[in-house]
PDB file of C-alpha atoms and ligand atoms in Angstrom:
ATOM      1  CA  MET A   1     -15.343   4.874  22.737  1.00 48.00           C
ATOM      2  CA  THR A   2     -15.105   1.111  22.765  1.00 55.00           C
ATOM      3  CA  ASP A   3     -11.856  -0.799  23.448  1.00 54.00           C
ATOM      4  CA  THR A   4     -11.621  -1.664  19.809  1.00 57.00           C
ATOM      5  CA  GLU A   5     -11.904   1.922  18.787  1.00 53.00           C
ATOM      6  CA  GLN A   6      -9.257   2.930  21.240  1.00 49.00           C
ATOM      7  CA  GLU A   7      -6.879   0.201  19.984  1.00 53.00           C
ATOM      8  CA  GLN A   8      -7.453   1.224  16.313  1.00 49.00           C
ATOM      9  CA  GLN A   9      -6.327   4.734  17.024  1.00 54.00           C
ATOM     10  CA  LEU A  10      -2.908   3.567  18.213  1.00 84.00           C
ATOM     11  CA  TYR A  11      -1.458   3.013  14.696  1.00 96.00           C
ATOM     12  CA  TYR A  12      -0.509   5.585  12.159  1.00 96.00           C
ATOM     13  CA  TYR A  13       0.912   6.131   8.702  1.00 96.00           C
ATOM     14  CA  PRO A  14       3.100   9.213   8.102  1.00 96.00           C
ATOM     15  CA  ASN A  15       1.291  12.199   6.628  1.00 97.00           C
ATOM     16  CA  LYS A  16       3.343  12.033   3.511  1.00 95.00           C
ATOM     17  CA  MET A  17       2.285   8.521   2.754  1.00 96.00           C
ATOM     18  CA  ALA A  18      -1.413   9.150   3.252  1.00 97.00           C
ATOM     19  CA  ARG A  19      -1.068  12.299   1.148  1.00 97.00           C
ATOM     20  CA  ILE A  20       0.332  10.310  -1.751  1.00 97.00           C
ATOM     21  CA  ILE A  21      -2.435   7.682  -1.373  1.00 97.00           C
ATOM     22  CA  LEU A  22      -5.141  10.448  -1.539  1.00 98.00           C
ATOM     23  CA  LEU A  23      -3.414  12.113  -4.508  1.00 97.00           C
ATOM     24  CA  SER A  24      -3.237   8.717  -6.249  1.00 97.00           C
ATOM     25  CA  LEU A  25      -6.926   7.957  -5.587  1.00 98.00           C
ATOM     26  CA  GLU A  26      -7.750  11.482  -6.949  1.00 98.00           C
ATOM     27  CA  ASP A  27      -5.769  10.602 -10.115  1.00 97.00           C
ATOM     28  CA  VAL A  28      -8.109   7.438 -10.508  1.00 97.00           C
ATOM     29  CA  ILE A  29     -11.517   8.746  -9.615  1.00 97.00           C
ATOM     30  CA  GLY A  30     -11.196  12.447 -10.060  1.00 97.00           C
ATOM     31  CA  ARG A  31     -11.655  15.362  -7.625  1.00 97.00           C
ATOM     32  CA  ASN A  32     -15.503  14.893  -7.341  1.00 97.00           C
ATOM     33  CA  GLY A  33     -15.080  11.192  -6.930  1.00 97.00           C
ATOM     34  CA  ILE A  34     -12.640  11.482  -4.011  1.00 97.00           C
ATOM     35  CA  SER A  35     -14.760  14.146  -2.269  1.00 97.00           C
ATOM     36  CA  ALA A  36     -17.684  11.779  -2.454  1.00 97.00           C
ATOM     37  CA  VAL A  37     -15.604   8.865  -1.051  1.00 97.00           C
ATOM     38  CA  LEU A  38     -14.178  10.911   1.745  1.00 98.00           C
ATOM     39  CA  ASN A  39     -17.678  12.121   2.566  1.00 97.00           C
ATOM     40  CA  PHE A  40     -19.035   8.634   2.578  1.00 97.00           C
ATOM     41  CA  ALA A  41     -16.128   7.422   4.755  1.00 97.00           C
ATOM     42  CA  ASN A  42     -16.881  10.123   7.316  1.00 96.00           C
ATOM     43  CA  LEU A  43     -13.550  11.767   6.466  1.00 97.00           C
ATOM     44  CA  HIS A  44     -14.981  15.189   5.625  1.00 96.00           C
ATOM     45  CA  HIS A  45     -11.967  16.949   7.204  1.00 96.00           C
ATOM     46  CA  LEU A  46      -9.733  15.609   4.418  1.00 97.00           C
ATOM     47  CA  ILE A  47     -11.874  17.056   1.456  1.00 97.00           C
ATOM     48  CA  ASP A  48      -9.606  19.612  -0.198  1.00 96.00           C
ATOM     49  CA  ASN A  49      -7.370  19.321   2.809  1.00 96.00           C
ATOM     50  CA  TYR A  50      -4.918  16.380   2.410  1.00 97.00           C
ATOM     51  CA  PRO A  51      -2.329  15.759   5.143  1.00 97.00           C
ATOM     52  CA  PRO A  52       0.901  17.804   4.964  1.00 97.00           C
ATOM     53  CA  ASN A  53       3.950  16.565   3.088  1.00 95.00           C
ATOM     54  CA  ASN A  54       5.880  15.379   6.180  1.00 94.00           C
ATOM     55  CA  PHE A  55       6.851  12.255   8.001  1.00 93.00           C
ATOM     56  CA  ASP A  56       4.794  12.946  11.192  1.00 95.00           C
ATOM     57  CA  ARG A  57       2.689   9.832  11.976  1.00 95.00           C
ATOM     58  CA  ASN A  58      -0.723  11.371  12.106  1.00 94.00           C
ATOM     59  CA  PHE A  59      -2.859   9.383   9.671  1.00 96.00           C
ATOM     60  CA  ARG A  60      -4.860   6.729  11.399  1.00 94.00           C
ATOM     61  CA  PHE A  61      -4.946   3.102  10.095  1.00 95.00           C
ATOM     62  CA  ASN A  62      -8.712   2.908  10.635  1.00 91.00           C
ATOM     63  CA  ASP A  63      -9.136   5.976   8.243  1.00 95.00           C
ATOM     64  CA  LEU A  64      -7.341   4.045   5.510  1.00 95.00           C
ATOM     65  CA  GLY A  65      -9.554   1.018   6.255  1.00 94.00           C
ATOM     66  CA  SER A  66     -12.740   3.245   6.150  1.00 95.00           C
ATOM     67  CA  LEU A  67     -11.587   4.685   2.766  1.00 96.00           C
ATOM     68  CA  HIS A  68     -11.302   1.217   1.211  1.00 95.00           C
ATOM     69  CA  CYS A  69     -14.602   0.171   2.733  1.00 95.00           C
ATOM     70  CA  ALA A  70     -16.234   3.345   1.131  1.00 97.00           C
ATOM     71  CA  LEU A  71     -14.753   2.451  -2.267  1.00 96.00           C
ATOM     72  CA  ASP A  72     -16.251  -1.086  -2.105  1.00 95.00           C
ATOM     73  CA  THR A  73     -19.635   0.086  -0.850  1.00 96.00           C
ATOM     74  CA  MET A  74     -19.989   2.998  -3.352  1.00 97.00           C
ATOM     75  CA  TYR A  75     -18.662   1.385  -6.535  1.00 97.00           C
ATOM     76  CA  GLY A  76     -19.470  -2.250  -5.726  1.00 95.00           C
ATOM     77  CA  GLN A  77     -16.839  -4.728  -4.486  1.00 93.00           C
ATOM     78  CA  ARG A  78     -15.500  -5.681  -7.946  1.00 94.00           C
ATOM     79  CA  ALA A  79     -15.110  -2.108  -9.283  1.00 97.00           C
ATOM     80  CA  GLY A  80     -14.054  -0.761  -5.916  1.00 96.00           C
ATOM     81  CA  ARG A  81     -11.157  -3.188  -5.787  1.00 95.00           C
ATOM     82  CA  GLY A  82     -10.194  -2.461  -9.329  1.00 97.00           C
ATOM     83  CA  LEU A  83     -10.010   1.244  -8.376  1.00 98.00           C
ATOM     84  CA  ALA A  84      -7.908   0.417  -5.275  1.00 97.00           C
ATOM     85  CA  THR A  85      -5.497  -1.640  -7.468  1.00 98.00           C
ATOM     86  CA  ARG A  86      -5.120   1.278  -9.906  1.00 98.00           C
ATOM     87  CA  THR A  87      -4.651   3.609  -6.956  1.00 98.00           C
ATOM     88  CA  GLY A  88      -1.895   1.366  -5.819  1.00 98.00           C
ATOM     89  CA  ARG A  89      -0.108   1.611  -9.099  1.00 97.00           C
ATOM     90  CA  ALA A  90      -0.326   5.425  -9.046  1.00 97.00           C
ATOM     91  CA  TYR A  91       0.839   5.293  -5.450  1.00 97.00           C
ATOM     92  CA  PHE A  92       4.039   3.596  -6.434  1.00 96.00           C
ATOM     93  CA  ASN A  93       4.755   6.175  -9.176  1.00 94.00           C
ATOM     94  CA  HIS A  94       4.147   9.135  -6.874  1.00 93.00           C
ATOM     95  CA  GLY A  95       5.868   7.438  -3.913  1.00 91.00           C
ATOM     96  CA  LEU A  96       8.964   6.623  -5.949  1.00 87.00           C
ATOM     97  CA  ARG A  97       9.606  10.402  -6.364  1.00 84.00           C
ATOM     98  CA  GLU A  98       8.793  11.285  -2.831  1.00 86.00           C
ATOM     99  CA  PHE A  99      10.691   8.414  -1.148  1.00 86.00           C
ATOM    100  CA  GLU A 100      13.596   8.157  -3.556  1.00 82.00           C
ATOM    101  CA  SER A 101      16.164   9.104  -1.012  1.00 80.00           C
ATOM    102  CA  VAL A 102      14.820   6.711   1.608  1.00 81.00           C
ATOM    103  CA  LEU A 103      14.345   3.767  -0.821  1.00 85.00           C
ATOM    104  CA  GLY A 104      17.666   4.223  -2.702  1.00 82.00           C
ATOM    105  CA  ILE A 105      16.309   2.272  -5.739  1.00 84.00           C
ATOM    106  CA  SER A 106      16.855   4.844  -8.425  1.00 78.00           C
ATOM    107  CA  ASN A 107      20.647   5.314  -8.278  1.00 83.00           C
ATOM    108  CA  LEU A 108      23.151   3.820 -10.673  1.00 84.00           C
ATOM    109  CA  THR A 109      24.356   1.041  -8.464  1.00 87.00           C
ATOM    110  CA  PHE A 110      20.772  -0.289  -8.279  1.00 89.00           C
ATOM    111  CA  ARG A 111      20.179   0.072 -12.009  1.00 87.00           C
ATOM    112  CA  LEU A 112      23.249  -2.046 -12.880  1.00 92.00           C
ATOM    113  CA  LEU A 113      21.996  -5.012 -10.839  1.00 94.00           C
ATOM    114  CA  PRO A 114      20.584  -8.053 -12.548  1.00 95.00           C
ATOM    115  CA  LEU A 115      16.763  -8.229 -12.450  1.00 94.00           C
ATOM    116  CA  LYS A 116      16.597 -10.940  -9.765  1.00 94.00           C
ATOM    117  CA  MET A 117      18.658  -8.757  -7.438  1.00 95.00           C
ATOM    118  CA  LYS A 118      16.750  -5.691  -8.243  1.00 94.00           C
ATOM    119  CA  ILE A 119      13.525  -7.318  -7.240  1.00 96.00           C
ATOM    120  CA  LYS A 120      15.003  -8.657  -3.975  1.00 96.00           C
ATOM    121  CA  VAL A 121      16.761  -5.315  -3.108  1.00 95.00           C
ATOM    122  CA  SER A 122      13.606  -3.259  -3.856  1.00 95.00           C
ATOM    123  CA  LEU A 123      11.302  -5.493  -1.838  1.00 96.00           C
ATOM    124  CA  GLU A 124      13.751  -5.265   1.100  1.00 96.00           C
ATOM    125  CA  ALA A 125      13.763  -1.506   0.699  1.00 94.00           C
ATOM    126  CA  PHE A 126      10.014  -1.374   0.814  1.00 95.00           C
ATOM    127  CA  ALA A 127       9.957  -3.495   3.915  1.00 97.00           C
ATOM    128  CA  ASP A 128      12.464  -1.265   5.625  1.00 95.00           C
ATOM    129  CA  LEU A 129      10.477   1.796   4.605  1.00 94.00           C
ATOM    130  CA  TYR A 130       7.297   0.442   6.181  1.00 96.00           C
ATOM    131  CA  ASN A 131       8.930  -1.005   9.281  1.00 97.00           C
ATOM    132  CA  ASN A 132      11.063   2.163  10.003  1.00 95.00           C
ATOM    133  CA  HIS A 133       8.744   5.019   8.974  1.00 93.00           C
ATOM    134  CA  THR A 134       5.186   3.635   9.637  1.00 96.00           C
ATOM    135  CA  ASP A 135       3.334   1.604  12.205  1.00 96.00           C
ATOM    136  CA  GLN A 136       2.791  -1.107   9.551  1.00 97.00           C
ATOM    137  CA  VAL A 137       4.642  -4.222  10.390  1.00 97.00           C
ATOM    138  CA  VAL A 138       6.046  -6.269   7.499  1.00 98.00           C
ATOM    139  CA  ARG A 139       8.064  -9.484   7.120  1.00 98.00           C
ATOM    140  CA  LEU A 140       9.580 -10.577   3.831  1.00 98.00           C
ATOM    141  CA  GLU A 141      10.201 -14.231   3.243  1.00 98.00           C
ATOM    142  CA  GLU A 142      12.213 -15.397   0.305  1.00 97.00           C
ATOM    143  CA  HIS A 143      11.606 -18.662  -1.690  1.00 97.00           C
ATOM    144  CA  PRO A 144      13.311 -19.918  -4.840  1.00 96.00           C
ATOM    145  CA  ASP A 145      10.233 -19.082  -6.957  1.00 96.00           C
ATOM    146  CA  MET A 146       8.674 -16.207  -5.038  1.00 97.00           C
ATOM    147  CA  PHE A 147       8.642 -13.781  -2.227  1.00 98.00           C
ATOM    148  CA  CYS A 148       6.042 -13.807   0.415  1.00 98.00           C
ATOM    149  CA  TRP A 149       5.226 -10.320   1.760  1.00 98.00           C
ATOM    150  CA  HIS A 150       3.558 -10.812   5.172  1.00 98.00           C
ATOM    151  CA  THR A 151       1.998  -7.822   6.691  1.00 98.00           C
ATOM    152  CA  GLU A 152       1.372  -8.419  10.395  1.00 97.00           C
ATOM    153  CA  ARG A 153      -0.250  -5.148  11.067  1.00 97.00           C
ATOM    154  CA  CYS A 154      -1.974  -3.818   7.984  1.00 97.00           C
ATOM    155  CA  PRO A 155      -3.542  -0.355   7.563  1.00 96.00           C
ATOM    156  CA  VAL A 156      -5.177  -1.207   4.228  1.00 96.00           C
ATOM    157  CA  CYS A 157      -7.792  -3.582   5.696  1.00 96.00           C
ATOM    158  CA  TRP A 158      -7.718  -2.099   9.185  1.00 96.00           C
ATOM    159  CA  GLY A 159     -10.991  -2.634  11.042  1.00 94.00           C
ATOM    160  CA  ARG A 160     -12.592  -4.437   8.028  1.00 95.00           C
ATOM    161  CA  GLU A 161     -14.258  -7.822   7.741  1.00 96.00           C
ATOM    162  CA  THR A 162     -14.575  -9.181   4.239  1.00 95.00           C
ATOM    163  CA  ASP A 163     -15.186 -12.470   2.497  1.00 94.00           C
ATOM    164  CA  SER A 164     -12.114 -12.352   0.284  1.00 95.00           C
ATOM    165  CA  PRO A 165      -8.667 -10.699   0.517  1.00 97.00           C
ATOM    166  CA  CYS A 166      -9.079  -6.919   0.143  1.00 97.00           C
ATOM    167  CA  CYS A 167      -5.704  -5.247   0.245  1.00 98.00           C
ATOM    168  CA  HIS A 168      -5.713  -4.331  -3.440  1.00 97.00           C
ATOM    169  CA  LEU A 169      -3.927  -1.094  -2.816  1.00 98.00           C
ATOM    170  CA  ALA A 170      -0.795  -3.162  -1.844  1.00 98.00           C
ATOM    171  CA  VAL A 171      -1.194  -5.546  -4.754  1.00 98.00           C
ATOM    172  CA  GLY A 172      -1.356  -2.583  -7.246  1.00 98.00           C
ATOM    173  CA  MET A 173       1.701  -1.038  -5.630  1.00 97.00           C
ATOM    174  CA  PHE A 174       3.747  -4.254  -6.151  1.00 97.00           C
ATOM    175  CA  GLN A 175       2.412  -4.761  -9.712  1.00 97.00           C
ATOM    176  CA  GLU A 176       3.685  -1.271 -10.690  1.00 97.00           C
ATOM    177  CA  SER A 177       6.950  -1.583  -8.776  1.00 96.00           C
ATOM    178  CA  LEU A 178       7.894  -4.782 -10.476  1.00 96.00           C
ATOM    179  CA  PHE A 179       6.826  -3.283 -13.884  1.00 96.00           C
ATOM    180  CA  TRP A 180       9.159  -0.398 -13.142  1.00 94.00           C
ATOM    181  CA  VAL A 181      12.018  -2.485 -11.721  1.00 94.00           C
ATOM    182  CA  SER A 182      11.867  -4.910 -14.729  1.00 95.00           C
ATOM    183  CA  GLY A 183      11.591  -2.233 -17.454  1.00 94.00           C
ATOM    184  CA  GLY A 184       8.019  -3.132 -18.468  1.00 96.00           C
ATOM    185  CA  LYS A 185       7.401  -6.809 -17.503  1.00 96.00           C
ATOM    186  CA  HIS A 186       4.430  -8.299 -15.698  1.00 96.00           C
ATOM    187  CA  PHE A 187       4.632 -10.525 -12.589  1.00 97.00           C
ATOM    188  CA  MET A 188       2.149 -12.597 -10.693  1.00 97.00           C
ATOM    189  CA  VAL A 189       1.204 -10.688  -7.589  1.00 98.00           C
ATOM    190  CA  GLU A 190      -1.638 -12.256  -5.455  1.00 98.00           C
ATOM    191  CA  GLU A 191      -2.900 -11.724  -1.962  1.00 98.00           C
ATOM    192  CA  VAL A 192      -3.509 -15.177  -0.480  1.00 98.00           C
ATOM    193  CA  SER A 193      -4.505 -14.339   3.000  1.00 98.00           C
ATOM    194  CA  CYS A 194      -5.943 -11.234   4.654  1.00 98.00           C
ATOM    195  CA  ILE A 195      -6.501 -10.142   8.337  1.00 97.00           C
ATOM    196  CA  ALA A 196      -9.903  -8.879   7.239  1.00 97.00           C
ATOM    197  CA  LEU A 197     -10.753 -12.617   6.607  1.00 97.00           C
ATOM    198  CA  GLY A 198      -9.594 -13.628  10.072  1.00 97.00           C
ATOM    199  CA  ASP A 199      -6.175 -14.785   8.820  1.00 98.00           C
ATOM    200  CA  PRO A 200      -3.094 -13.863  11.069  1.00 98.00           C
ATOM    201  CA  THR A 201      -1.421 -11.870   8.311  1.00 98.00           C
ATOM    202  CA  CYS A 202      -2.031 -10.137   4.999  1.00 98.00           C
ATOM    203  CA  THR A 203       0.151 -12.221   2.768  1.00 98.00           C
ATOM    204  CA  ILE A 204       0.981 -11.356  -0.870  1.00 98.00           C
ATOM    205  CA  HIS A 205       2.813 -13.764  -3.146  1.00 98.00           C
ATOM    206  CA  ILE A 206       5.141 -12.114  -5.516  1.00 98.00           C
ATOM    207  CA  SER A 207       6.598 -14.253  -8.358  1.00 97.00           C
ATOM    208  CA  ARG A 208      10.283 -13.895  -9.133  1.00 95.00           C
ATOM    209  CA  GLN A 209       9.729 -14.763 -12.729  1.00 93.00           C
ATOM    210  CA  PRO A 210       8.029 -12.463 -15.118  1.00 94.00           C
ATOM    211  CA  LEU A 211       4.838 -13.750 -16.927  1.00 93.00           C
ATOM    212  CA  ASP A 212       6.035 -12.512 -20.304  1.00 73.00           C
TER     213      ASP A 212
HETATM  214 ZN1   ZN B   1      -4.502  -6.133   4.916  1.00 93.00          ZN
END
């Protein structure tokens, strides 16, 4: 094992989160599709055997990176990233149910907040969720017109080298969360830097104003 491989195995997502991502991907590409992707990514052990529904940190960051690499290779970069974005949207919807108690963004107090505050509170809740329950490291920066979501240790592109930002799973998750928070509006969500490109962080710009 090389030094890089050893280092990659130090960071984990909780089983529950990995399970939701796999179920979301299955929603998007079907059971046969996900079996083929897991096979291609050398993750045969996960076929029909998703991680258990608990908070144990057992799902390696590099396995999530391999999964995304397999999507791009099998479907082509453009289609693969479209599938990753759709998986991210499904991931939010599954995740909202599973993490409701941790996130605290479904209760009446939250629902009564004005939209601007709802966006701020939900992004802060996501950042806390990742920083407290996973090995992902996130920093949220607030500007008058947008939020910058900086991921300093990112599982989505872990171990990858690409020629454009590739954390589409995260972009899809934010698109759907803002759609849900705003009761059906669309927002600009764009990944502007990515560790897979050699940048220091995976940074996603999230507009505070809806497009429509
Ligand atoms: Zn990334």
